[in-house]
XYZ file of C-alpha atoms in Angstrom:
723
model
C -38.182 -84.633 91.888
C -38.330 -81.434 93.638
C -38.086 -77.990 92.872
C -36.636 -75.048 94.858
C -39.078 -71.994 95.333
C -37.803 -68.470 95.624
C -38.529 -68.360 99.438
C -35.900 -71.407 99.828
C -38.945 -74.138 100.192
C -38.721 -77.147 98.205
C -41.606 -78.329 96.528
C -42.590 -81.585 94.520
C -42.715 -81.196 91.012
C -45.921 -80.807 89.459
C -46.089 -80.921 85.769
C -49.770 -79.500 85.342
C -48.453 -76.138 87.397
C -45.946 -75.311 84.938
C -48.814 -75.816 81.856
C -51.268 -73.605 84.180
C -48.739 -70.810 84.671
C -47.831 -70.612 80.922
C -51.570 -70.791 80.097
C -52.612 -67.866 82.467
C -50.183 -65.875 80.665
C -51.838 -66.821 77.141
C -54.581 -64.197 77.293
C -55.564 -62.449 74.178
C -53.015 -64.944 72.081
C -54.027 -66.834 69.043
C -54.331 -70.649 70.568
C -54.523 -71.713 67.119
C -50.918 -71.354 66.627
C -49.690 -71.161 70.600
C -49.483 -74.388 72.381
C -48.599 -74.019 76.165
C -48.177 -77.828 76.289
C -45.552 -77.879 73.979
C -43.493 -75.363 76.114
C -44.198 -77.607 78.908
C -42.784 -80.481 77.353
C -39.443 -78.737 76.476
C -39.220 -77.511 80.142
C -39.818 -81.093 81.453
C -36.724 -82.107 79.258
C -34.503 -79.819 81.325
C -35.602 -80.730 84.720
C -33.478 -81.944 87.381
C -33.644 -82.343 91.245
C -33.305 -78.874 92.951
C -33.826 -77.020 89.991
C -35.205 -73.364 90.833
C -38.435 -72.220 89.883
C -36.410 -68.722 88.664
C -34.459 -71.431 85.992
C -37.810 -72.973 85.142
C -39.289 -69.512 84.174
C -36.096 -68.429 82.046
C -36.068 -71.911 80.428
C -39.984 -71.646 79.525
C -39.253 -67.901 78.375
C -36.541 -69.084 76.251
C -38.325 -72.127 74.611
C -41.101 -69.790 73.848
C -38.843 -67.247 72.087
C -37.376 -69.881 69.973
C -40.939 -70.788 68.686
C -41.365 -67.274 67.296
C -40.776 -68.057 63.673
C -44.054 -70.637 63.880
C -46.026 -67.504 65.039
C -45.285 -63.882 66.581
C -47.617 -64.535 69.383
C -44.782 -66.896 70.845
C -42.487 -63.567 71.464
C -45.553 -61.846 73.069
C -45.779 -64.985 75.448
C -42.025 -65.458 76.078
C -41.765 -61.720 77.307
C -44.763 -62.157 79.406
C -43.070 -65.353 81.184
C -39.565 -63.413 81.875
C -41.461 -60.035 82.892
C -43.704 -62.132 85.310
C -40.441 -63.587 86.512
C -38.648 -60.423 86.817
C -41.873 -59.307 88.954
C -41.577 -61.811 91.131
C -37.683 -61.418 91.852
C -38.403 -57.403 92.711
C -40.373 -55.319 95.007
C -43.608 -54.265 93.823
C -42.948 -50.676 95.069
C -40.972 -48.188 93.369
C -39.825 -46.081 96.139
C -38.810 -49.266 98.245
C -36.557 -50.570 95.070
C -34.758 -46.790 94.987
C -34.195 -47.375 98.860
C -32.684 -50.551 98.450
C -30.376 -49.338 95.376
C -28.856 -46.681 97.832
C -28.260 -49.233 100.741
C -26.507 -51.419 98.479
C -23.447 -53.508 100.115
C -21.017 -54.483 97.990
C -20.297 -58.184 98.449
C -16.745 -58.153 97.577
C -15.692 -55.955 100.298
C -18.676 -55.272 102.537
C -18.752 -51.327 102.080
C -21.813 -49.220 101.337
C -21.741 -48.554 97.669
C -25.062 -46.864 96.427
C -26.069 -47.206 93.237
C -27.986 -44.145 92.871
C -26.999 -40.721 94.173
C -28.476 -39.562 97.776
C -29.911 -36.437 95.932
C -31.762 -38.715 93.475
C -33.394 -40.891 96.510
C -34.529 -37.806 98.235
C -36.507 -36.505 95.121
C -38.131 -40.155 94.769
C -38.891 -40.401 98.643
C -40.383 -36.710 98.282
C -42.774 -37.609 95.849
C -42.997 -41.391 96.403
C -46.826 -41.505 96.568
C -47.098 -39.721 93.087
C -44.112 -42.027 91.391
C -45.484 -45.302 92.967
C -49.250 -44.793 91.614
C -48.041 -43.483 88.171
C -46.235 -46.622 87.551
C -48.271 -49.203 86.051
C -46.569 -52.348 86.155
C -48.845 -54.166 83.497
C -47.354 -52.222 80.842
C -44.349 -54.401 81.101
C -46.221 -56.847 79.520
C -46.542 -54.861 76.296
C -42.717 -55.699 75.475
C -42.110 -58.423 73.189
C -38.787 -60.858 74.119
C -36.337 -59.037 71.778
C -37.036 -56.173 73.337
C -28.552 -41.148 73.658
C -26.530 -38.438 73.746
C -24.231 -37.438 70.854
C -21.646 -34.672 71.113
C -19.597 -32.621 68.360
C -16.236 -30.975 68.630
C -13.996 -28.963 66.275
C -10.117 -28.974 67.088
C -9.423 -26.250 69.584
C -6.141 -25.682 67.671
C -3.555 -26.905 65.298
C -0.890 -27.223 68.346
C 0.055 -29.834 70.815
C -1.903 -28.251 73.111
C -5.130 -27.903 70.957
C -4.737 -31.485 69.706
C -4.326 -32.794 73.159
C -7.197 -30.788 74.522
C -9.709 -31.991 72.281
C -8.301 -35.570 72.931
C -9.188 -35.080 76.599
C -12.318 -33.803 75.879
C -13.166 -36.840 73.839
C -12.120 -39.213 76.671
C -14.004 -37.277 79.230
C -17.332 -37.710 76.822
C -16.507 -41.244 75.921
C -16.319 -41.985 79.624
C -19.723 -40.767 80.037
C -21.082 -42.991 76.910
C -21.123 -40.422 74.567
C -20.526 -40.707 70.728
C -18.342 -38.075 69.133
C -17.854 -36.224 65.795
C -14.704 -34.216 65.515
C -13.422 -32.048 62.797
C -9.907 -32.109 61.886
C -9.487 -30.282 58.796
C -7.496 -27.324 60.682
C -4.878 -29.671 61.315
C -1.611 -29.130 59.492
C -0.605 -31.753 56.738
C 2.473 -34.268 56.389
C 5.822 -32.166 55.926
C 4.486 -28.901 56.914
C 7.012 -26.485 58.760
C 6.407 -26.011 62.396
C 8.220 -22.914 63.946
C 8.211 -24.132 67.307
C 10.557 -27.089 67.000
C 12.146 -25.643 63.535
C 10.843 -29.389 62.188
C 8.183 -30.677 59.737
C 4.676 -32.167 60.628
C 3.940 -35.711 60.522
C 0.443 -35.250 59.344
C -2.838 -36.339 60.297
C -2.217 -40.148 60.559
C -0.127 -40.362 63.606
C -2.529 -38.100 65.664
C -5.577 -40.156 64.603
C -4.011 -43.277 65.834
C -3.597 -41.499 68.990
C -7.373 -40.643 68.884
C -7.938 -44.546 67.821
C -6.285 -45.598 71.026
C -7.965 -43.222 73.371
C -11.028 -44.783 71.714
C -10.216 -48.186 72.465
C -8.970 -47.366 76.101
C -11.778 -45.045 76.960
C -15.141 -47.003 76.511
C -18.556 -45.886 76.928
C -19.268 -46.181 80.579
C -16.796 -48.557 81.475
C -15.965 -52.051 80.148
C -19.007 -51.516 78.008
C -18.747 -51.004 74.061
C -15.492 -49.048 72.817
C -15.586 -45.364 72.529
C -17.040 -44.248 69.183
C -15.389 -41.216 67.378
C -16.374 -40.054 64.047
C -13.524 -38.182 62.450
C -14.568 -35.525 59.663
C -11.958 -34.011 56.924
C -12.560 -31.818 54.039
C -11.171 -33.257 50.742
C -8.890 -30.374 50.054
C -6.547 -31.707 52.789
C -3.296 -32.629 51.611
C -3.575 -36.006 53.898
C -7.053 -37.134 52.243
C -5.516 -40.032 50.336
C -3.993 -41.480 53.332
C -7.075 -40.399 55.571
C -9.109 -42.750 53.110
C -6.820 -45.828 53.620
C -7.286 -45.674 57.406
C -9.716 -48.217 57.866
C -8.804 -50.470 55.197
C -7.818 -54.365 56.277
C -4.812 -54.402 54.301
C -1.624 -52.143 54.749
C 0.747 -51.347 57.362
C -0.412 -51.379 60.930
C 0.918 -48.122 61.707
C -1.031 -46.457 59.020
C -4.125 -47.698 60.269
C -6.791 -46.331 62.693
C -9.574 -49.128 62.023
C -11.139 -48.268 65.518
C -12.543 -44.663 64.136
C -15.136 -43.885 61.929
C -14.583 -41.557 58.890
C -16.351 -39.136 57.088
C -15.838 -36.450 54.400
C -17.249 -33.076 54.807
C -17.781 -32.235 51.108
C -17.877 -28.726 49.455
C -19.843 -28.358 46.295
C -17.023 -26.860 44.510
C -15.138 -30.594 44.656
C -18.459 -32.429 43.451
C -18.435 -29.880 40.500
C -14.970 -30.622 39.922
C -15.447 -34.346 39.843
C -18.342 -33.791 37.309
C -16.309 -32.406 34.923
C -13.027 -34.096 35.522
C -11.208 -30.536 36.389
C -8.179 -30.786 38.536
C -8.215 -30.745 42.368
C -5.645 -28.890 44.495
C -4.541 -30.241 47.772
C -3.527 -28.037 50.651
C -2.180 -27.675 53.944
C -4.377 -25.675 56.463
C -1.538 -24.049 57.966
C 0.082 -22.763 54.514
C -4.135 -22.118 53.302
C -5.947 -20.914 56.432
C -9.496 -20.515 56.697
C -10.907 -22.998 54.310
C -13.004 -24.951 57.083
C -14.259 -21.510 58.152
C -16.375 -20.666 55.060
C -18.739 -22.376 52.824
C -20.408 -21.792 49.428
C -19.445 -18.862 47.384
C -17.185 -17.458 50.184
C -14.987 -20.976 50.182
C -15.007 -21.220 46.101
C -13.439 -17.504 46.069
C -10.998 -18.479 48.926
C -9.855 -21.659 47.812
C -9.676 -20.460 43.949
C -7.454 -17.463 45.281
C -5.100 -20.101 47.024
C -4.922 -21.921 43.598
C -4.149 -18.520 41.700
C -1.445 -17.625 44.395
C 0.187 -21.062 44.089
C -0.208 -22.084 47.552
C -0.850 -25.607 46.767
C 0.862 -28.706 47.728
C -0.228 -31.115 45.098
C -2.577 -31.157 42.286
C -4.562 -34.287 41.347
C -7.431 -35.032 38.787
C -10.709 -34.509 40.933
C -11.810 -38.054 39.340
C -8.588 -39.746 41.216
C -9.542 -38.606 44.364
C -13.068 -39.711 43.871
C -12.004 -43.141 42.833
C -9.866 -43.440 45.901
C -13.495 -42.400 47.816
C -15.332 -44.964 45.967
C -12.452 -47.558 46.563
C -12.524 -47.119 50.254
C -16.382 -47.021 50.319
C -16.648 -50.536 48.448
C -14.056 -52.174 50.985
C -14.946 -50.931 54.179
C -18.561 -49.292 53.758
C -17.407 -45.652 54.882
C -16.214 -42.882 54.785
C -19.669 -41.273 55.252
C -20.525 -38.697 52.885
C -21.858 -35.348 54.012
C -22.371 -32.096 51.829
C -20.853 -29.030 53.676
C -22.446 -26.354 51.838
C -25.934 -27.963 52.207
C -25.546 -28.598 55.608
C -24.641 -24.903 56.282
C -26.985 -23.261 53.622
C -29.964 -25.158 55.076
C -29.269 -24.763 58.674
C -31.060 -22.512 61.132
C -27.733 -22.026 63.005
C -25.962 -20.503 60.118
C -25.707 -17.177 62.107
C -23.379 -18.767 64.316
C -20.682 -19.564 62.078
C -19.749 -22.096 59.955
C -20.550 -26.004 60.922
C -17.769 -28.249 60.502
C -18.951 -31.568 61.095
C -21.683 -33.909 62.095
C -21.729 -36.578 64.632
C -21.288 -40.475 64.921
C -24.422 -41.325 63.172
C -24.611 -38.350 60.552
C -27.735 -36.767 61.822
C -26.606 -34.166 63.867
C -25.625 -30.649 62.128
C -24.689 -28.493 64.661
C -22.131 -25.421 65.451
C -19.051 -25.900 67.141
C -16.076 -23.733 68.273
C -12.901 -23.968 70.359
C -15.376 -22.971 73.069
C -18.300 -24.774 72.313
C -18.708 -28.389 72.121
C -22.202 -29.133 70.179
C -24.352 -31.725 72.269
C -27.903 -33.099 71.215
C -30.472 -35.189 73.449
C -32.385 -37.580 71.340
C -35.924 -38.953 71.110
C -37.735 -41.119 68.675
C -41.220 -41.539 67.661
C -42.689 -45.054 66.720
C -44.408 -44.199 63.446
C -46.392 -47.433 63.396
C -48.387 -46.500 66.456
C -50.518 -43.880 64.501
C -52.070 -45.874 62.275
C -55.943 -46.657 63.008
C -57.643 -49.775 62.702
C -59.518 -48.425 59.716
C -55.906 -48.006 58.122
C -55.857 -44.064 58.233
C -53.193 -42.325 59.485
C -53.772 -40.153 62.749
C -51.492 -37.065 62.254
C -53.120 -35.222 64.756
C -51.966 -37.838 67.704
C -48.650 -37.506 65.817
C -48.333 -34.139 66.311
C -49.752 -34.162 69.832
C -47.024 -36.472 71.008
C -44.382 -34.595 69.089
C -45.198 -31.630 71.314
C -44.874 -33.613 74.310
C -41.353 -34.851 73.402
C -40.186 -31.182 72.533
C -41.267 -30.193 76.525
C -39.404 -33.287 77.655
C -36.265 -32.845 75.644
C -36.258 -29.077 76.442
C -36.688 -29.721 79.781
C -33.442 -32.304 80.196
C -31.117 -29.701 78.498
C -31.458 -27.791 82.033
C -31.072 -30.934 84.137
C -28.675 -33.104 82.139
C -25.376 -34.094 82.957
C -22.507 -32.539 80.982
C -19.235 -34.411 81.046
C -17.362 -31.027 80.101
C -18.174 -27.108 80.685
C -18.186 -26.285 76.663
C -21.119 -28.940 76.077
C -23.253 -27.344 78.608
C -22.102 -23.840 77.246
C -23.482 -24.703 73.712
C -26.648 -26.642 74.802
C -28.008 -24.025 77.228
C -27.008 -21.302 74.704
C -28.821 -22.589 71.470
C -30.870 -25.291 73.090
C -31.023 -27.768 70.182
C -33.171 -31.098 70.185
C -33.079 -34.159 67.750
C -36.567 -36.011 67.378
C -36.113 -39.139 65.192
C -38.617 -42.072 64.249
C -38.583 -45.884 63.869
C -41.174 -47.871 62.385
C -41.558 -45.874 59.107
C -41.661 -49.298 57.065
C -43.643 -50.700 59.624
C -46.203 -47.839 59.126
C -46.198 -48.342 55.272
C -47.086 -51.833 55.907
C -49.906 -51.229 58.094
C -51.294 -48.875 55.960
C -50.888 -51.498 52.930
C -48.615 -49.089 51.007
C -45.646 -50.653 49.079
C -42.340 -48.712 49.988
C -41.773 -47.375 46.497
C -45.594 -46.445 45.983
C -46.700 -42.975 45.399
C -49.325 -43.270 48.436
C -45.989 -44.357 50.655
C -44.440 -41.358 49.366
C -47.092 -38.809 49.848
C -47.222 -40.063 53.381
C -43.638 -39.888 54.025
C -43.605 -36.316 53.220
C -47.112 -35.683 55.309
C -44.869 -37.728 58.395
C -42.347 -35.245 58.647
C -44.282 -31.998 57.867
C -46.635 -32.846 60.648
C -43.342 -33.863 63.224
C -41.779 -30.254 62.244
C -44.848 -28.446 62.417
C -45.793 -29.959 65.901
C -42.062 -29.228 67.208
C -42.223 -25.941 66.135
C -45.245 -25.230 67.760
C -44.478 -26.834 70.679
C -40.843 -24.690 70.704
C -43.076 -21.727 69.991
C -45.357 -22.130 73.116
C -42.209 -22.743 75.358
C -40.604 -19.389 74.113
C -44.125 -17.725 74.931
C -43.296 -19.137 78.533
C -39.350 -18.597 78.823
C -38.393 -16.394 75.978
C -36.579 -17.940 72.625
C -33.048 -19.215 72.998
C -30.360 -16.887 73.549
C -28.641 -16.816 70.059
C -32.139 -16.735 68.513
C -31.562 -13.136 66.813
C -30.367 -13.401 63.190
C -31.148 -17.016 62.915
C -33.278 -17.883 59.430
C -36.548 -18.512 61.669
C -36.069 -15.101 63.370
C -36.590 -13.880 59.823
C -39.373 -15.941 59.002
C -37.644 -18.654 57.014
C -38.103 -22.222 57.760
C -36.616 -25.398 56.666
C -38.807 -25.867 53.736
C -38.192 -22.305 52.609
C -34.764 -23.331 52.293
C -35.514 -26.146 50.292
C -37.903 -24.027 47.923
C -40.448 -26.379 48.882
C -44.332 -25.864 49.271
C -45.693 -27.936 52.308
C -49.077 -29.864 51.685
C -52.218 -27.934 53.167
C -52.618 -30.750 56.072
C -51.245 -27.630 58.495
C -51.708 -23.826 58.883
C -47.956 -22.919 58.205
C -48.869 -19.453 57.772
C -50.637 -18.928 61.209
C -47.385 -20.645 62.798
C -45.249 -18.135 61.085
C -47.129 -15.459 62.826
C -47.145 -17.265 65.948
C -43.113 -17.608 65.819
C -42.717 -13.834 64.455
C -44.424 -13.072 67.637
C -42.633 -15.174 70.312
C -39.565 -16.809 68.478
C -38.800 -20.672 69.402
C -37.085 -21.986 72.263
C -34.604 -24.579 70.332
C -32.529 -23.658 67.380
C -32.808 -26.921 66.090
C -35.699 -29.920 66.393
C -35.542 -32.684 63.839
C -32.843 -35.550 63.522
C -33.782 -39.013 62.262
C -31.263 -41.141 64.020
C -30.731 -44.719 63.617
C -32.444 -46.184 66.453
C -30.971 -49.340 66.201
C -31.486 -50.344 70.007
C -34.704 -48.635 70.731
C -36.541 -49.933 67.858
C -35.599 -53.585 68.881
C -37.289 -52.833 71.976
C -40.483 -51.850 70.759
C -40.336 -54.431 67.940
C -39.928 -52.110 64.932
C -38.113 -51.542 62.162
C -34.978 -49.299 62.108
C -35.414 -45.324 61.624
C -36.342 -44.849 58.108
C -35.336 -47.594 56.787
C -37.024 -50.532 54.459
C -36.411 -54.067 56.057
C -33.457 -55.759 54.989
C -34.934 -58.954 54.918
C -38.171 -60.972 55.479
C -36.317 -63.181 58.338
C -33.562 -62.458 60.613
C -31.624 -63.288 63.635
C -31.917 -61.230 66.734
C -28.982 -61.763 69.256
C -30.124 -61.173 73.229
C -28.060 -62.270 76.226
C -29.529 -65.527 76.471
C -28.860 -66.571 72.827
C -29.765 -66.167 69.056
C -33.337 -66.496 67.838
C -34.924 -66.435 64.175
C -37.244 -63.989 63.705
C -39.827 -63.790 60.890
C -41.239 -60.285 59.688
C -44.317 -60.237 61.917
C -46.329 -58.631 59.642
C -45.775 -61.002 56.611
C -46.380 -63.922 58.988
C -49.445 -62.857 59.939
C -50.559 -62.157 56.345
C -49.374 -65.456 55.263
C -51.119 -67.076 58.597
C -54.612 -65.351 57.389
C -53.954 -66.348 53.776
C -53.557 -69.988 54.909
C -50.096 -70.282 53.555
C -47.707 -70.187 56.712
C -46.110 -73.628 57.431
C -42.888 -75.210 58.076
C -42.254 -75.511 54.137
C -42.798 -71.548 53.496
C -40.663 -70.731 56.512
C -37.737 -72.954 54.649
C -38.342 -71.180 51.404
C -38.164 -67.907 52.989
C -34.459 -69.071 54.587
C -33.643 -70.685 50.905
C -34.581 -67.433 49.422
C -32.036 -65.217 51.928
C -35.183 -63.347 53.294
C -36.891 -62.488 50.253
C -40.189 -63.576 48.940
C -40.104 -62.520 45.081
C -39.375 -66.060 43.668
C -41.600 -67.746 45.853
C -44.738 -69.124 43.425
C -47.520 -69.676 46.410
C -47.238 -66.181 47.487
C -49.580 -63.527 45.913
C -48.114 -60.246 43.840
C -49.876 -57.803 46.333
C -47.891 -59.355 49.104
C -44.592 -59.383 46.986
C -44.847 -55.764 46.509
C -45.679 -55.008 49.972
C -42.795 -56.969 51.383
C -40.233 -56.179 49.428
C -36.546 -55.827 51.189
C -34.255 -52.964 50.925
C -32.270 -55.090 48.349
C -35.307 -55.047 45.922
C -36.140 -51.489 46.239
C -34.710 -48.928 43.919
C -32.201 -46.643 45.714
C -33.112 -43.761 43.682
C -36.714 -44.029 45.363
C -34.885 -44.242 48.705
C -32.760 -40.875 48.108
C -35.660 -39.232 46.422
C -37.763 -39.991 49.735
C -35.132 -38.815 51.733
C -34.976 -35.470 49.805
C -38.826 -35.002 50.263
C -38.788 -35.379 53.837
C -35.455 -33.469 54.053
C -37.376 -30.325 53.516
C -38.920 -30.804 57.092
C -35.726 -32.209 58.841
C -33.647 -28.931 60.156
C -30.650 -31.069 61.162
C -29.903 -34.330 58.939
C -30.942 -37.919 58.785
C -29.007 -41.231 59.125
C -29.124 -42.378 55.501
C -27.958 -45.469 54.499
C -27.099 -46.679 51.158
C -27.764 -50.466 49.990
C -26.179 -51.876 46.847
C -26.261 -55.714 46.858
C -22.984 -55.524 44.438
C -21.656 -52.413 44.433
C -19.533 -51.072 41.579
C -17.857 -47.586 41.070
C -20.446 -46.830 38.167
C -23.434 -47.403 40.458
C -22.184 -45.779 43.632
C -20.768 -42.765 41.615
C -24.488 -42.266 40.419
C -26.154 -42.748 43.594
C -23.745 -40.018 45.316
C -24.233 -37.280 42.365
C -28.089 -38.026 42.489
C -28.291 -37.733 46.167
C -26.195 -34.340 46.160
C -28.237 -32.945 43.206
C -31.177 -33.662 45.544
C -29.871 -31.313 47.959
C -29.429 -33.840 50.796
C -27.012 -33.110 53.725
C -25.924 -36.335 54.306
C -25.359 -38.172 51.324
C -24.293 -41.481 52.910
C -24.210 -43.163 56.327
C -22.957 -46.615 55.821
C -22.763 -48.379 52.172
C -24.503 -51.784 53.030
C -23.777 -54.674 50.657
C -24.314 -58.234 50.728
C -22.112 -61.241 49.789
C -22.517 -62.155 46.003
C -22.691 -65.992 47.442
C -23.743 -67.432 50.343
C -20.979 -69.515 52.593
C -22.632 -72.744 51.166
C -22.656 -71.738 47.752
C -19.102 -70.380 47.620
C -18.012 -73.864 49.007
C -19.798 -75.672 46.459
C -18.303 -73.369 43.497
C -14.810 -72.995 44.635
C -13.133 -75.713 42.182
C -14.682 -73.988 39.190
C -13.775 -70.440 40.471
C -10.017 -71.880 40.469
C -10.210 -72.318 36.778
C -11.369 -69.199 36.050
C -9.004 -66.672 34.949
C -7.966 -64.169 37.458
C -8.574 -60.494 36.490
C -5.196 -58.357 37.221
C -5.471 -55.274 39.454
C -4.577 -52.962 36.619
C -7.553 -54.473 34.528
C -10.164 -54.114 37.455
C -8.861 -50.297 37.842
C -9.339 -49.745 34.128
C -12.787 -51.539 34.371
C -13.690 -49.356 37.627
C -12.493 -46.075 36.272
C -14.784 -46.628 32.922
C -17.868 -47.541 34.888
C -17.027 -44.385 36.938
C -16.780 -42.167 33.999
C -19.646 -43.491 32.208
C -22.025 -43.070 35.299
C -21.193 -39.180 35.556
C -21.650 -38.985 31.580
C -25.064 -41.001 31.798
C -26.132 -40.523 35.250
C -29.757 -41.211 35.071
C -29.249 -44.523 32.918
C -26.474 -45.682 35.570
C -28.668 -45.055 38.482
C -31.761 -46.642 36.905
C -29.838 -49.924 35.743
C -27.638 -49.766 38.871
C -30.203 -49.696 41.754
């Protein structure tokens, strides 16, 4: 039996050589658990005469990855094999590879088809000595095996021209792989008079179906994931009930737009009226103009003046509309919930005008107009990297790295590609950036702080205070060099008002805020906005961290990569169980049987049970409280998911009202739920379920309404029992 080497030569198979190659890559791993011979045996089973060494490496990497549930070091070994294989397949010098990419010949037509621009190649070649020496290829071995840009628009105008101009903008942005948030509250409602045609408007739904089809057709970067549009509507719009049905699984196809994402931009007045079950008036923006252009007291005065003048199209009980919102969230996980007045009241861009929407992931809150499309460049900090070996947190290092990120993102604003001129105009005038985080849960675990503990709650505040301080200081230093951003004058920061001042919060004594305020008063800041914790779903996976600000959803989960699916155990838990002599195949099976929870496993000690609670076992009241505490240092907003295993209308209502009263800007990104029974259990119980009496829709609605009303009257009790 022979193998084919990378240069085409044939060589007799030598099993010891396979083991030796794997053994060389095991440096620094725990060899009590990592067995190179076991991987070799699996690779040998896949041998055939004429197999290539590339295929052998791929098989060895995949085999190591499947053993990750035995010990996390197998993930490191899998990555090392894959990276070593990649290194053997590519040239060693960066500038040589860039030349190859530019000189690429399309194999289908034989034509020169450069994969990088000539201008990019020229820059690389002009600086090749510095670039080639700066790239340290051994850092590739730091990855484990499982290893953006966003835009905000408001409608140009409530007209055919305005609607389709905005649609064109969305298509061009989506083509360039941007996620989009669009405010549509200015579009006239169903049945409204159209002077140009002497007819009546069809309302929001047909228009949004056109946007839905554009999202499907113009994907993010060509044959990649579908376009992603989040549509924002204020709840006074006449078409609000139809809007809430657009993502539902049932109903007429022509009344659905399931490829869009839906969000509510909620004024405080609506929440107050739900709380007291007052009437809520639905209006058409064509007949009641300007509601989307004002917020706070100004909005309330204008809205109530339209009510007094009789300019309303329909009156419903506020709780009737609230019920429809909760019903949609229970079925689809959306709409997202953002609070219009908090977003505007606590924005450093409030001097520009009223902010009308957020973005696709609910963490960006920026001003838009018909002439400006808001855009934000993002980066995230891996918070677990600042935990020292002595279990202390290195705030100084965190601030230093934050400053580097600010400088880099600020530079990107000037050299970035903008798919439309309105985005370039907005970004260069206001220069917003968005710094987020990943691995907050990992940092808590490394510090040995349970997620709900007072220590974790304090660290949560200190981390975001540090990031905000470091970002402001770096932006002030940039302003000293280049001047403040164009629209700085009149902003809250220009008046000495920082984000925590808008929350009426006093920062800790970790940093000298008085000195920083004096410095900002002298030089200003270069960037209007700085902090925006985003979901980090992809980047956290590359670094092997838990997502964003989230607790772990499970202690055992499946990772999907191009080569297949692999079961992963929370690496921190696996390490702790291994060190205490508790890790074995039986323990792994127990965790799987408990759906990733360890709370009911008797062999596991209580300190680990506290440390490794999943999000389903953590009070959502604590999650919301921690969101508000960090919110005082977040000048944009944060992607905040709500997790309720079995939601009901009472729990959800309590959750939303608690978040609103805490002053959150984003009350909810997605509602995450889990099935009451897993598929196996459902199969076993199916016959019994058939015998149970079915609850009618009317009875169910009565029960849900009662739970909702109860939660409004007894919010604290419902919140505690519901989470």
